[in-house]
Amino acid sequence: MLSEYEISALLLSLKVSGSAVLFSLPLAILVAWVLARYHFPGKALLDSLIHLPLVLPPVVIGYLLLISMGRQGVIGSRLYEWFGVSFSFSWQGAALAAAIVAFPLMVRAIRLSLQAVDIKLEQAARTLGASPLKVFFTITLPLTVPGLLAGTILAFARSLGEFGATITFVSNIPGETRTLPLAMFSFIETPGAEAEAARLCLISIVVALAALLISEGLTRMAQKRLAL
Amino acid sequence: MTLQITLEKQLGEINLDIDLNLQETGITALFGRSGAGKTSIINLIAGLEKPDAGKILIGDRVVFDAARNINLPPQKRQIGYVFQGSRLFPHYTVKGNLNYGRRHKDPESLNTIAELLGIEQLLHRYPAALSGGEQQRVAIGRALLSNPAMLLMDEPLASLDEPRKKELFPYIEQLAKEINIPIIYVSHSLDELLRLADQMVLIDQGRVIRHGEVADIWNSEAMLPWQPEQDISVILEACIREHSSRYSMSCLALGDRLSLWTPFIDAPVASRVRMRIHARDISLVRQPAEQSSIRNVIPVSVVDMTSTDNTSACLITLRAGQHILKSSISRWAAEELAIHPGEQLFAQIKGGSISRNDQVANLQPSNAFLIAR
């Protein structure tokens, strides 16, 4: 049904978006926690910095990644030198770009959900002998599940659609960085490949729709379970 | 188990300055207006807020000492806390909530507590599916099962409607009898004071005004602001001398030859009971009337009398043996009888006016309660 080319682009997209979401989730929870629970000087600045990818043109992010994280970049060269890790022109680089672009969406959703958790419940848990860590994992985090789900799916969907930062940072390499949007872009650029472009368009819609439906279902389940 | 608390804390307008030494097991009520600092006191004891200065000792355990920079976090204080709202965890079942604070999850103690609180049938439900009274019972059980050295209760009945309150009273009374730890109970309800408290601490503007036996404080001047002028009452604590099954009455021993007949109290002879007697139900005579319907005519001496010019009533404080009584009569009658402090009179108490709600049968040892029903 799907051509080998389409399957490769689809799987690559899922891999890139999946890794982007998976690796940024713990950091997003941490940042959301800090923003939801603490007041400190420079909080507004941190908040703005985290939201920056939401409002910057993706090509700017791609460019910044290129000069910082590329093989010749300030950070990228060190990473390669010390750990042999390289983001440039690889699917890991695509995942990094996607993660950065989707990060604010994830933080926002988790933060809102954290703010909704009643601190009184956490206090009650403390008086029952629970350490702050136990309180976080048994009370706060479970009560944040709807937000976690929403944030994760939103970020996943955003990652799937990532184009500008990706093509700027890691280029458009078949099998390595050519995700669905990039593949579609290539077909659109190629004369006479309108049908192929339309097929990829359809695949994109199906994947995005599936993600949203799954998210909706999971959120509903979580809310029912939490009796919210 | 003793509890020594010296605390200072600035709370907005109010400067909390508390020096308390509680020796008792049983229920000690922290009584006072809303905003007097009662809840803050127990939050400070629990470690949910930090005092500006002072020291808190539970037994010989220092949980807070500003001078030595000791401030144990709440989870290390071993203090159970029942909050005003139940604060049950919505994502745990009743059983999960009960188990949350337990280190040794033996089934016996869970079953014992569940039975004591009447929540055995609810173990597999989620909090959202419980009534307010049930939620509060689960919250009490959850606090108890964390094996605390003492229990704090912050107006646990305040969020409930009247029928739910009535439903919960017996459980809390039973609890105080069964568990051998001090309970500090924050309240501003006279009913809860009457029904539940063994000792009380009167708090106002962040200070301890009085601390002692409920009856002593209730009957003193200090409590007058809490009692509506038309409904001033005293608490009387005495032992049951005998029952009359024929007339369904019980007789209380107020002194060697002083007796008070009340509607039947369902408690054995010689057990201590507490009851509230309203001043409006006591009238005064110079000579006991012959052939009267009033069964209780008790010789008393006048201790004090107060009246305010703009009311018709005069409040007379009386002594009968060891007991204090108060009578509310009209100023007209007081003047005509020419009542003055120090003289001997007879108090007529209409036994039938002592309602069931005003009686609390208080079994020996003196801290244990059972409601007379």
Coordinates of C-alpha atoms in Angstrom, one line a residue:
Chain A
M1 CA 0.0 0.0 0.0
L2 CA 2.7 2.4 1.0
S3 CA 5.9 2.6 -1.0
E4 CA 9.2 1.9 0.5
Y5 CA 10.1 5.6 0.2
E6 CA 6.9 6.6 2.1
I7 CA 7.5 4.0 4.8
S8 CA 11.0 5.2 5.3
A9 CA 9.9 8.8 5.7
L10 CA 7.1 7.9 8.0
L11 CA 9.2 5.7 10.2
L12 CA 11.9 8.3 10.3
S13 CA 9.4 11.0 11.3
L14 CA 8.0 8.8 14.1
K15 CA 11.6 8.0 15.2
V16 CA 12.6 11.7 15.2
S17 CA 9.5 13.0 16.9
G18 CA 9.4 10.1 19.4
S19 CA 13.0 10.7 20.5
A20 CA 12.5 14.4 20.6
V21 CA 9.5 14.1 23.0
L22 CA 11.0 11.3 25.0
F23 CA 14.2 13.0 25.8
S24 CA 12.8 16.5 26.4
L25 CA 10.0 15.2 28.7
P26 CA 12.0 15.0 31.9
L27 CA 13.5 18.4 31.3
A28 CA 10.1 19.8 30.5
I29 CA 8.7 18.5 33.8
L30 CA 11.6 20.0 35.7
V31 CA 11.3 23.4 34.0
A32 CA 7.5 23.4 34.4
W33 CA 7.9 22.5 38.1
V34 CA 10.3 25.4 38.6
L35 CA 8.1 27.8 36.8
A36 CA 4.9 26.6 38.6
R37 CA 6.2 26.4 42.1
Y38 CA 9.0 28.9 42.6
H39 CA 9.5 32.6 42.5
F40 CA 13.0 33.9 41.9
P41 CA 14.7 36.8 40.2
G42 CA 14.9 36.3 36.5
K43 CA 11.9 34.0 36.4
A44 CA 10.3 36.2 33.7
L45 CA 13.4 36.0 31.6
L46 CA 13.6 32.2 31.9
D47 CA 9.9 32.0 31.0
S48 CA 10.5 34.2 27.9
L49 CA 13.6 32.2 26.8
I50 CA 11.6 29.0 27.0
H51 CA 8.8 30.4 24.9
L52 CA 11.2 31.9 22.4
P53 CA 11.1 29.0 19.9
L54 CA 7.3 29.5 19.8
V55 CA 7.7 32.9 18.3
L56 CA 11.0 32.8 16.4
P57 CA 11.0 31.8 12.8
P58 CA 12.1 28.2 12.7
V59 CA 14.9 29.0 10.3
V60 CA 16.5 31.2 13.0
I61 CA 16.5 28.3 15.3
G62 CA 18.0 26.1 12.6
Y63 CA 20.7 28.7 12.0
L64 CA 21.5 29.0 15.7
L65 CA 21.7 25.2 16.0
L66 CA 24.0 25.1 13.0
I67 CA 26.5 27.6 14.5
S68 CA 26.3 26.2 18.0
M69 CA 25.7 22.4 17.7
G70 CA 27.2 21.7 14.2
R71 CA 30.4 19.8 13.8
Q72 CA 32.2 23.2 13.7
G73 CA 29.9 24.8 16.2
V74 CA 30.9 26.1 19.6
I75 CA 29.2 23.3 21.5
G76 CA 29.0 20.7 18.7
S77 CA 32.8 20.6 18.2
R78 CA 33.4 19.9 21.9
L79 CA 30.7 17.2 22.0
Y80 CA 32.3 15.5 19.0
E81 CA 35.8 15.9 20.4
W82 CA 35.0 14.6 23.9
F83 CA 32.1 12.1 23.3
G84 CA 32.2 11.4 19.6
V85 CA 28.6 12.7 19.5
S86 CA 27.5 14.6 16.4
F87 CA 24.2 16.2 15.7
S88 CA 25.0 17.6 12.3
F89 CA 23.4 16.1 9.3
S90 CA 22.0 13.1 11.3
W91 CA 18.5 12.1 12.5
Q92 CA 19.6 13.0 16.0
G93 CA 20.1 16.6 14.8
A94 CA 16.6 16.5 13.4
A95 CA 15.3 15.2 16.8
L96 CA 17.2 18.0 18.6
A97 CA 15.6 20.7 16.3
A98 CA 12.2 19.2 16.8
A99 CA 12.6 19.0 20.6
I100 CA 13.6 22.7 20.8
V101 CA 10.7 23.8 18.7
A102 CA 8.2 21.7 20.6
F103 CA 9.6 22.3 24.0
P104 CA 7.5 25.4 24.9
L105 CA 4.3 23.7 24.1
M106 CA 5.2 20.8 26.4
V107 CA 6.2 23.0 29.2
R108 CA 3.1 25.1 29.0
A109 CA 0.7 22.2 29.2
I110 CA 2.6 20.5 32.1
R111 CA 2.9 23.8 34.0
L112 CA -0.8 24.5 33.8
S113 CA -1.5 21.1 35.1
L114 CA 1.0 21.4 37.9
Q115 CA -0.5 24.7 39.0
A116 CA -3.9 22.9 39.2
V117 CA -2.6 20.3 41.7
D118 CA -3.8 21.3 45.1
I119 CA -0.8 21.9 47.4
K120 CA -3.1 21.0 50.3
L121 CA -3.0 17.4 49.1
E122 CA 0.8 17.5 49.1
Q123 CA 0.8 18.9 52.7
A124 CA -1.5 16.1 53.7
A125 CA 0.9 13.6 52.2
R126 CA 3.8 15.2 54.1
T127 CA 2.0 14.8 57.5
L128 CA 1.5 11.1 56.6
G129 CA 5.3 10.7 56.6
A130 CA 6.1 11.1 52.9
S131 CA 9.3 12.8 51.8
P132 CA 9.1 15.5 49.2
L133 CA 10.3 13.1 46.6
K134 CA 7.7 10.5 47.5
V135 CA 5.0 13.2 47.4
F136 CA 6.2 14.2 43.9
F137 CA 6.0 10.8 42.5
T138 CA 2.8 9.5 44.3
I139 CA 0.7 12.7 44.4
T140 CA 1.9 15.5 42.2
L141 CA 3.0 13.6 39.1
P142 CA 0.0 11.3 39.0
L143 CA -2.4 14.2 39.3
T144 CA -0.5 15.9 36.5
V145 CA -1.0 13.0 34.1
P146 CA -3.7 14.8 32.0
G147 CA -1.3 17.7 31.4
L148 CA 1.6 15.4 30.8
L149 CA -0.4 13.6 28.1
A150 CA -1.7 16.7 26.5
G151 CA 1.8 18.3 26.5
T152 CA 3.4 15.2 25.1
I153 CA 1.0 14.7 22.3
L154 CA 1.1 18.4 21.4
A155 CA 4.8 18.3 21.3
F156 CA 4.8 15.1 19.3
A157 CA 2.5 16.6 16.7
R158 CA 4.6 19.8 16.5
S159 CA 7.7 17.6 16.0
L160 CA 6.0 15.7 13.2
G161 CA 5.4 18.9 11.4
E162 CA 8.8 20.5 12.0
F163 CA 10.4 21.7 8.8
G164 CA 12.3 25.0 8.9
A165 CA 14.7 24.4 11.7
T166 CA 15.3 20.8 10.5
I167 CA 16.1 21.6 6.9
T168 CA 18.4 24.5 8.0
F169 CA 20.3 22.5 10.6
V170 CA 20.5 19.0 9.2
S171 CA 19.6 19.5 5.5
N172 CA 17.3 17.1 3.6
I173 CA 19.1 13.7 3.4
P174 CA 17.0 10.7 2.3
G175 CA 16.8 8.0 5.0
E176 CA 18.6 10.2 7.5
T177 CA 16.9 13.6 7.9
R178 CA 14.2 13.4 5.2
T179 CA 11.0 13.3 7.5
L180 CA 7.5 13.5 6.0
P181 CA 7.4 17.3 5.6
L182 CA 10.8 17.3 4.0
A183 CA 9.9 14.5 1.7
M184 CA 6.8 16.3 0.7
F185 CA 8.8 19.4 0.1
S186 CA 11.1 17.5 -2.2
F187 CA 8.2 16.1 -4.2
I188 CA 6.6 19.6 -4.5
E189 CA 10.0 20.8 -5.9
T190 CA 10.1 18.0 -8.4
P191 CA 7.9 18.6 -11.5
G192 CA 5.3 15.9 -12.1
A193 CA 5.3 14.4 -8.6
E194 CA 2.1 16.0 -7.5
A195 CA 0.5 12.6 -6.8
E196 CA 3.3 11.5 -4.5
A197 CA 3.1 14.8 -2.6
A198 CA -0.6 14.4 -2.2
R199 CA -0.1 10.8 -0.8
L200 CA 2.4 12.2 1.8
C201 CA 0.0 14.9 2.6
L202 CA -2.7 12.3 3.4
I203 CA -0.3 10.2 5.5
S204 CA 0.6 13.4 7.5
I205 CA -3.1 14.1 8.2
V206 CA -3.8 10.5 9.3
V207 CA -0.8 10.4 11.7
A208 CA -1.6 13.8 13.2
L209 CA -5.3 12.9 13.6
A210 CA -4.4 9.6 15.2
A211 CA -2.1 11.3 17.7
L212 CA -4.9 13.8 18.6
L213 CA -7.5 11.0 19.0
I214 CA -5.2 8.9 21.1
S215 CA -4.4 12.0 23.3
E216 CA -8.1 12.8 23.7
G217 CA -8.9 9.2 24.7
L218 CA -6.0 9.0 27.2
T219 CA -6.8 12.3 28.8
R220 CA -10.4 11.2 29.2
M221 CA -9.3 8.0 30.8
A222 CA -6.9 9.8 33.1
Q223 CA -9.5 12.3 34.2
K224 CA -12.0 9.6 34.9
R225 CA -9.4 7.8 37.0
L226 CA -8.6 10.9 38.9
A227 CA -12.2 11.7 39.3
L228 CA -11.7 15.2 38.2
Chain B
M1 CA 3.1 12.0 76.8
T2 CA 3.5 15.7 77.2
L3 CA 3.5 18.4 74.7
Q4 CA 5.4 21.6 75.3
I5 CA 4.8 24.4 72.9
T6 CA 6.3 27.9 73.0
L7 CA 5.7 29.7 69.8
E8 CA 5.9 33.1 68.3
K9 CA 4.8 34.0 64.8
Q10 CA 3.6 37.1 63.1
L11 CA 0.5 36.4 61.2
G12 CA -0.5 39.6 59.4
E13 CA -2.2 41.7 62.1
I14 CA -2.0 39.0 64.8
N15 CA 1.1 38.3 66.7
L16 CA 0.8 34.6 67.8
D17 CA 2.5 34.1 71.1
I18 CA 1.7 30.8 72.7
D19 CA 3.0 29.0 75.7
L20 CA 1.3 25.7 76.3
N21 CA 2.0 22.6 78.3
L22 CA -0.4 19.8 77.5
Q23 CA -0.2 16.7 79.7
E24 CA -3.3 14.9 78.6
T25 CA -4.3 12.1 76.4
G26 CA -7.8 12.5 75.3
I27 CA -9.1 15.5 73.4
T28 CA -7.9 19.0 74.1
A29 CA -10.0 21.6 72.2
L30 CA -8.3 24.7 70.9
F31 CA -11.3 27.0 71.1
G32 CA -11.7 30.6 69.8
R33 CA -13.0 32.8 67.1
S34 CA -12.1 32.3 63.4
G35 CA -9.0 34.2 62.8
A36 CA -7.7 33.8 66.4
G37 CA -4.8 31.7 65.2
K38 CA -6.0 28.3 66.1
T39 CA -5.3 26.6 62.7
S40 CA -1.9 28.4 62.6
I41 CA -1.0 26.9 65.9
I42 CA -1.6 23.3 64.7
N43 CA 0.1 24.0 61.4
L44 CA 3.1 25.2 63.3
I45 CA 3.0 22.0 65.4
A46 CA 2.7 19.9 62.3
G47 CA 5.6 21.6 60.6
L48 CA 3.5 23.0 57.8
E49 CA 4.5 26.5 58.8
K50 CA 7.6 27.7 60.5
P51 CA 7.5 29.7 63.8
D52 CA 9.6 32.9 64.1
A53 CA 10.8 31.7 67.5
G54 CA 10.1 29.1 70.1
K55 CA 10.3 25.4 70.8
I56 CA 8.1 22.4 70.3
L57 CA 8.6 19.2 72.3
I58 CA 6.5 16.0 71.8
G59 CA 7.4 13.8 74.8
D60 CA 11.1 14.2 74.9
R61 CA 11.4 14.7 71.1
V62 CA 12.4 18.1 70.0
V63 CA 10.7 18.8 66.7
F64 CA 11.4 22.5 66.6
D65 CA 13.8 24.7 68.4
A66 CA 14.7 28.1 67.0
A67 CA 17.6 28.6 69.4
R68 CA 19.3 25.3 68.3
N69 CA 18.2 25.6 64.7
I70 CA 16.1 22.4 64.7
N71 CA 13.1 22.2 62.4
L72 CA 12.0 18.7 61.6
P73 CA 10.1 18.5 58.4
P74 CA 6.4 17.4 58.7
Q75 CA 7.1 13.8 57.6
K76 CA 9.6 13.3 60.4
R77 CA 7.3 14.7 63.2
Q78 CA 5.0 11.7 63.5
I79 CA 2.0 13.9 63.9
G80 CA -1.3 12.9 62.4
Y81 CA -3.4 15.7 60.9
V82 CA -7.1 15.6 60.0
F83 CA -7.8 18.7 57.9
Q84 CA -11.0 20.7 57.6
G85 CA -11.7 19.3 54.1
S86 CA -10.8 15.7 54.0
R87 CA -7.9 16.1 51.6
L88 CA -8.2 12.5 50.4
F89 CA -6.0 11.7 47.4
P90 CA -8.5 11.5 44.5
H91 CA -6.4 9.0 42.5
Y92 CA -6.2 6.4 45.4
T93 CA -9.0 4.2 46.5
V94 CA -10.1 4.4 50.2
K95 CA -7.8 1.5 50.9
G96 CA -5.0 3.3 49.0
N97 CA -5.5 6.4 51.1
L98 CA -5.6 4.4 54.3
N99 CA -2.4 2.7 53.4
Y100 CA -0.5 5.8 52.2
G101 CA 1.1 6.6 55.6
R102 CA 1.6 3.1 56.8
R103 CA 5.0 1.5 57.2
H104 CA 3.8 -1.9 58.3
K105 CA 0.9 -2.9 56.2
D106 CA -0.6 -5.6 58.4
P107 CA -4.2 -6.2 57.6
E108 CA -5.3 -6.3 61.3
S109 CA -4.7 -2.7 62.1
L110 CA -6.4 -1.6 58.9
N111 CA -9.4 -3.7 59.7
T112 CA -9.6 -2.5 63.3
I113 CA -9.5 1.1 62.3
A114 CA -11.9 0.6 59.3
E115 CA -14.3 -1.1 61.7
L116 CA -14.0 1.6 64.4
L117 CA -14.8 4.3 61.8
G118 CA -17.4 2.2 59.9
I119 CA -15.7 2.4 56.6
E120 CA -15.1 -1.4 55.9
Q121 CA -17.6 -1.3 53.1
L122 CA -16.0 1.6 51.3
L123 CA -12.4 0.3 50.9
H124 CA -12.5 -0.2 47.2
R125 CA -14.3 3.0 46.3
Y126 CA -12.7 6.3 45.2
P127 CA -13.1 9.4 47.4
A128 CA -15.3 11.1 44.8
A129 CA -17.9 8.4 45.4
L130 CA -18.1 9.1 49.1
S131 CA -20.3 11.4 51.1
G132 CA -18.7 14.3 53.1
G133 CA -19.0 12.4 56.3
E134 CA -17.5 9.2 54.9
Q135 CA -14.6 11.2 53.4
Q136 CA -13.9 12.7 56.8
R137 CA -14.0 9.3 58.4
V138 CA -11.5 7.9 55.9
A139 CA -9.3 11.0 56.5
I140 CA -9.3 10.3 60.2
G141 CA -8.5 6.6 59.6
R142 CA -5.7 7.6 57.2
A143 CA -4.1 9.9 59.9
L144 CA -4.4 7.2 62.6
L145 CA -2.9 4.5 60.5
S146 CA 0.2 6.5 60.0
N147 CA 0.9 5.6 63.6
P148 CA 1.2 9.2 64.9
A149 CA 2.4 10.2 68.4
M150 CA -0.4 12.7 68.5
L151 CA -3.3 13.7 66.4
L152 CA -4.3 17.2 65.2
M153 CA -7.9 17.8 64.0
D154 CA -8.7 21.1 62.4
E155 CA -12.5 21.6 62.6
P156 CA -13.1 18.2 61.1
L157 CA -16.8 18.7 61.2
A158 CA -17.0 22.3 59.9
S159 CA -17.5 21.4 56.3
L160 CA -20.3 19.0 57.0
D161 CA -24.0 19.7 57.4
E162 CA -25.9 19.0 60.6
P163 CA -26.9 15.4 60.0
R164 CA -23.4 14.5 58.9
K165 CA -22.0 16.2 62.0
K166 CA -24.3 14.1 64.2
E167 CA -23.2 11.0 62.3
L168 CA -19.5 11.8 63.0
F169 CA -19.7 12.7 66.7
P170 CA -19.9 9.1 68.0
Y171 CA -16.9 8.0 65.9
I172 CA -14.7 10.7 67.3
E173 CA -15.9 10.1 70.8
Q174 CA -15.2 6.4 70.4
L175 CA -11.8 7.2 68.9
A176 CA -10.7 9.2 71.8
K177 CA -11.5 6.3 74.0
E178 CA -9.7 3.7 71.9
I179 CA -6.5 5.4 71.0
N180 CA -4.1 6.4 73.6
I181 CA -2.5 9.5 72.1
P182 CA -3.3 13.2 72.7
I183 CA -5.7 14.8 70.3
I184 CA -5.7 18.5 69.7
Y185 CA -9.0 19.5 68.3
V186 CA -9.5 23.0 66.8
S187 CA -13.1 24.2 67.0
H188 CA -15.3 27.2 67.5
S189 CA -18.5 25.2 68.2
L190 CA -19.9 25.0 71.7
D191 CA -21.6 21.7 70.8
E192 CA -18.3 20.1 69.8
L193 CA -16.7 21.5 73.0
L194 CA -19.5 20.0 75.1
R195 CA -19.6 16.6 73.3
L196 CA -15.9 16.0 72.6
A197 CA -13.4 17.9 74.6
D198 CA -11.8 16.8 77.9
Q199 CA -9.6 19.9 78.2
M200 CA -9.8 23.1 76.5
V201 CA -7.5 26.0 75.6
L202 CA -9.2 29.3 75.0
I203 CA -7.4 31.3 72.3
D204 CA -8.0 34.9 71.4
Q205 CA -5.9 37.3 69.3
G206 CA -3.1 34.8 69.1
R207 CA -2.8 34.4 72.9
V208 CA -3.9 31.6 75.4
I209 CA -6.6 33.2 77.5
R210 CA -7.4 30.1 79.6
H211 CA -6.4 26.5 79.7
G212 CA -8.0 23.8 81.8
E213 CA -11.1 21.6 82.4
V214 CA -13.9 22.4 80.0
A215 CA -16.5 22.8 82.8
D216 CA -14.3 25.2 84.7
I217 CA -13.7 27.5 81.7
W218 CA -17.2 27.1 80.3
N219 CA -18.7 28.3 83.6
S220 CA -16.3 31.2 84.0
E221 CA -16.5 34.8 82.8
A222 CA -14.1 34.1 80.0
M223 CA -16.7 32.2 78.0
L224 CA -19.5 34.7 78.3
P225 CA -18.7 36.3 75.0
W226 CA -19.3 33.0 73.2
Q227 CA -22.7 32.4 74.7
P228 CA -25.7 34.3 73.4
E229 CA -27.3 36.4 76.1
Q230 CA -30.6 34.5 75.9
D231 CA -28.9 31.2 76.1
I232 CA -26.3 31.2 78.8
S233 CA -25.5 27.8 80.2
V234 CA -23.2 25.9 82.6
I235 CA -21.6 22.6 82.3
L236 CA -22.1 20.2 85.2
E237 CA -20.1 17.1 85.7
A238 CA -21.3 14.6 88.2
C239 CA -21.7 10.8 88.9
I240 CA -24.9 8.9 88.4
R241 CA -26.3 8.0 91.8
E242 CA -29.3 5.9 90.7
H243 CA -31.8 5.3 88.0
S244 CA -35.5 5.2 88.3
S245 CA -36.8 2.9 85.6
R246 CA -40.4 3.5 86.6
Y247 CA -40.2 7.2 85.7
S248 CA -37.3 6.9 83.2
M249 CA -35.2 9.3 85.1
S250 CA -31.6 9.3 86.4
C251 CA -30.3 10.9 89.5
L252 CA -27.0 12.7 89.6
A253 CA -25.0 13.2 92.8
L254 CA -24.1 16.9 93.2
G255 CA -23.0 16.5 96.7
D256 CA -23.6 14.4 99.8
R257 CA -27.3 15.1 100.0
L258 CA -27.7 17.1 96.8
S259 CA -29.4 15.3 93.9
L260 CA -30.4 16.3 90.4
W261 CA -33.0 14.3 88.6
T262 CA -32.7 14.3 84.8
P263 CA -34.2 12.4 81.9
F264 CA -32.8 8.9 81.8
I265 CA -29.1 8.6 80.9
D266 CA -28.1 5.3 79.4
A267 CA -24.9 4.8 81.5
P268 CA -24.2 2.6 84.5
V269 CA -24.6 3.9 88.1
A270 CA -21.4 5.7 89.3
S271 CA -20.2 6.7 85.9
R272 CA -19.5 10.3 85.3
V273 CA -21.6 12.3 83.0
R274 CA -21.5 15.8 81.7
M275 CA -24.5 18.0 80.9
R276 CA -25.4 21.4 79.9
I277 CA -27.9 23.3 82.0
H278 CA -29.4 26.5 80.5
A279 CA -29.7 29.5 82.8
R280 CA -33.2 30.1 81.6
D281 CA -34.3 26.7 83.0
I282 CA -33.3 27.6 86.6
S283 CA -35.6 29.7 88.7
L284 CA -35.1 30.9 92.3
V285 CA -37.3 30.7 95.4
R286 CA -36.7 31.8 99.0
Q287 CA -38.7 28.8 100.4
P288 CA -39.1 25.4 98.6
A289 CA -42.6 25.3 97.4
E290 CA -44.8 22.4 98.7
Q291 CA -46.6 20.2 96.2
S292 CA -44.7 21.5 93.2
S293 CA -44.2 19.8 89.9
I294 CA -40.6 20.7 89.9
R295 CA -38.5 17.7 91.2
N296 CA -35.3 19.5 91.6
V297 CA -35.2 22.1 94.4
I298 CA -31.6 22.5 95.4
P299 CA -30.2 24.7 98.2
V300 CA -27.7 27.2 96.7
S301 CA -25.8 30.2 97.7
V302 CA -25.6 33.3 95.5
V303 CA -22.1 34.0 94.3
D304 CA -22.5 36.8 91.9
M305 CA -25.2 38.7 90.0
T306 CA -24.9 40.8 86.9
S307 CA -27.4 42.7 84.9
T308 CA -27.2 45.2 82.2
D309 CA -29.4 48.2 82.2
N310 CA -30.8 47.8 78.8
T311 CA -32.0 44.3 79.2
S312 CA -34.7 42.9 81.4
A313 CA -32.7 39.9 82.5
C314 CA -30.4 39.4 85.4
L315 CA -27.8 36.6 85.5
I316 CA -27.3 35.0 88.9
T317 CA -24.3 32.8 89.5
L318 CA -25.0 30.2 92.2
R319 CA -23.0 27.5 94.0
A320 CA -24.5 24.1 94.9
G321 CA -21.9 22.0 96.7
Q322 CA -18.9 21.9 94.4
H323 CA -20.9 22.9 91.4
I324 CA -21.6 26.2 89.7
L325 CA -25.1 26.9 88.3
K326 CA -26.4 30.0 86.6
S327 CA -29.9 31.3 86.7
S328 CA -31.4 33.9 84.4
I329 CA -34.3 35.7 86.0
S330 CA -35.9 39.1 85.3
R331 CA -34.5 42.2 86.9
W332 CA -37.9 42.9 88.3
A333 CA -37.9 39.5 90.1
A334 CA -34.3 40.1 91.3
E335 CA -35.3 43.4 92.8
E336 CA -38.5 42.2 94.4
L337 CA -36.7 39.2 96.0
A338 CA -33.9 41.5 97.0
I339 CA -31.3 39.0 96.0
H340 CA -27.8 39.8 96.9
P341 CA -24.5 37.9 96.8
G342 CA -23.8 35.6 99.8
E343 CA -27.3 34.7 100.7
Q344 CA -29.0 31.2 100.6
L345 CA -31.7 30.4 98.2
F346 CA -33.3 27.5 96.5
A347 CA -32.8 26.8 92.8
Q348 CA -35.6 25.1 90.9
I349 CA -34.4 23.1 88.0
K350 CA -36.9 21.7 85.6
G351 CA -35.3 18.2 84.9
G352 CA -37.3 17.7 81.8
S353 CA -35.8 20.7 80.2
I354 CA -32.4 19.0 80.0
S355 CA -32.5 17.7 76.5
R356 CA -30.7 14.6 75.2
N357 CA -28.4 16.8 73.2
D358 CA -27.2 18.4 76.4
Q359 CA -26.2 15.2 78.0
V360 CA -22.9 13.4 77.6
A361 CA -22.3 10.3 79.5
N362 CA -18.7 10.3 80.4
L363 CA -17.5 6.9 81.5
Q364 CA -14.6 6.3 83.9
P365 CA -11.7 6.7 83.3
S366 CA -12.6 10.3 83.1
N367 CA -11.3 10.7 79.5
A368 CA -13.6 8.2 77.9
F369 CA -17.0 9.3 76.5
L370 CA -20.1 7.6 75.5
I371 CA -23.2 9.4 74.3
A372 CA -26.4 9.0 76.2
R373 CA -29.0 7.9 73.7

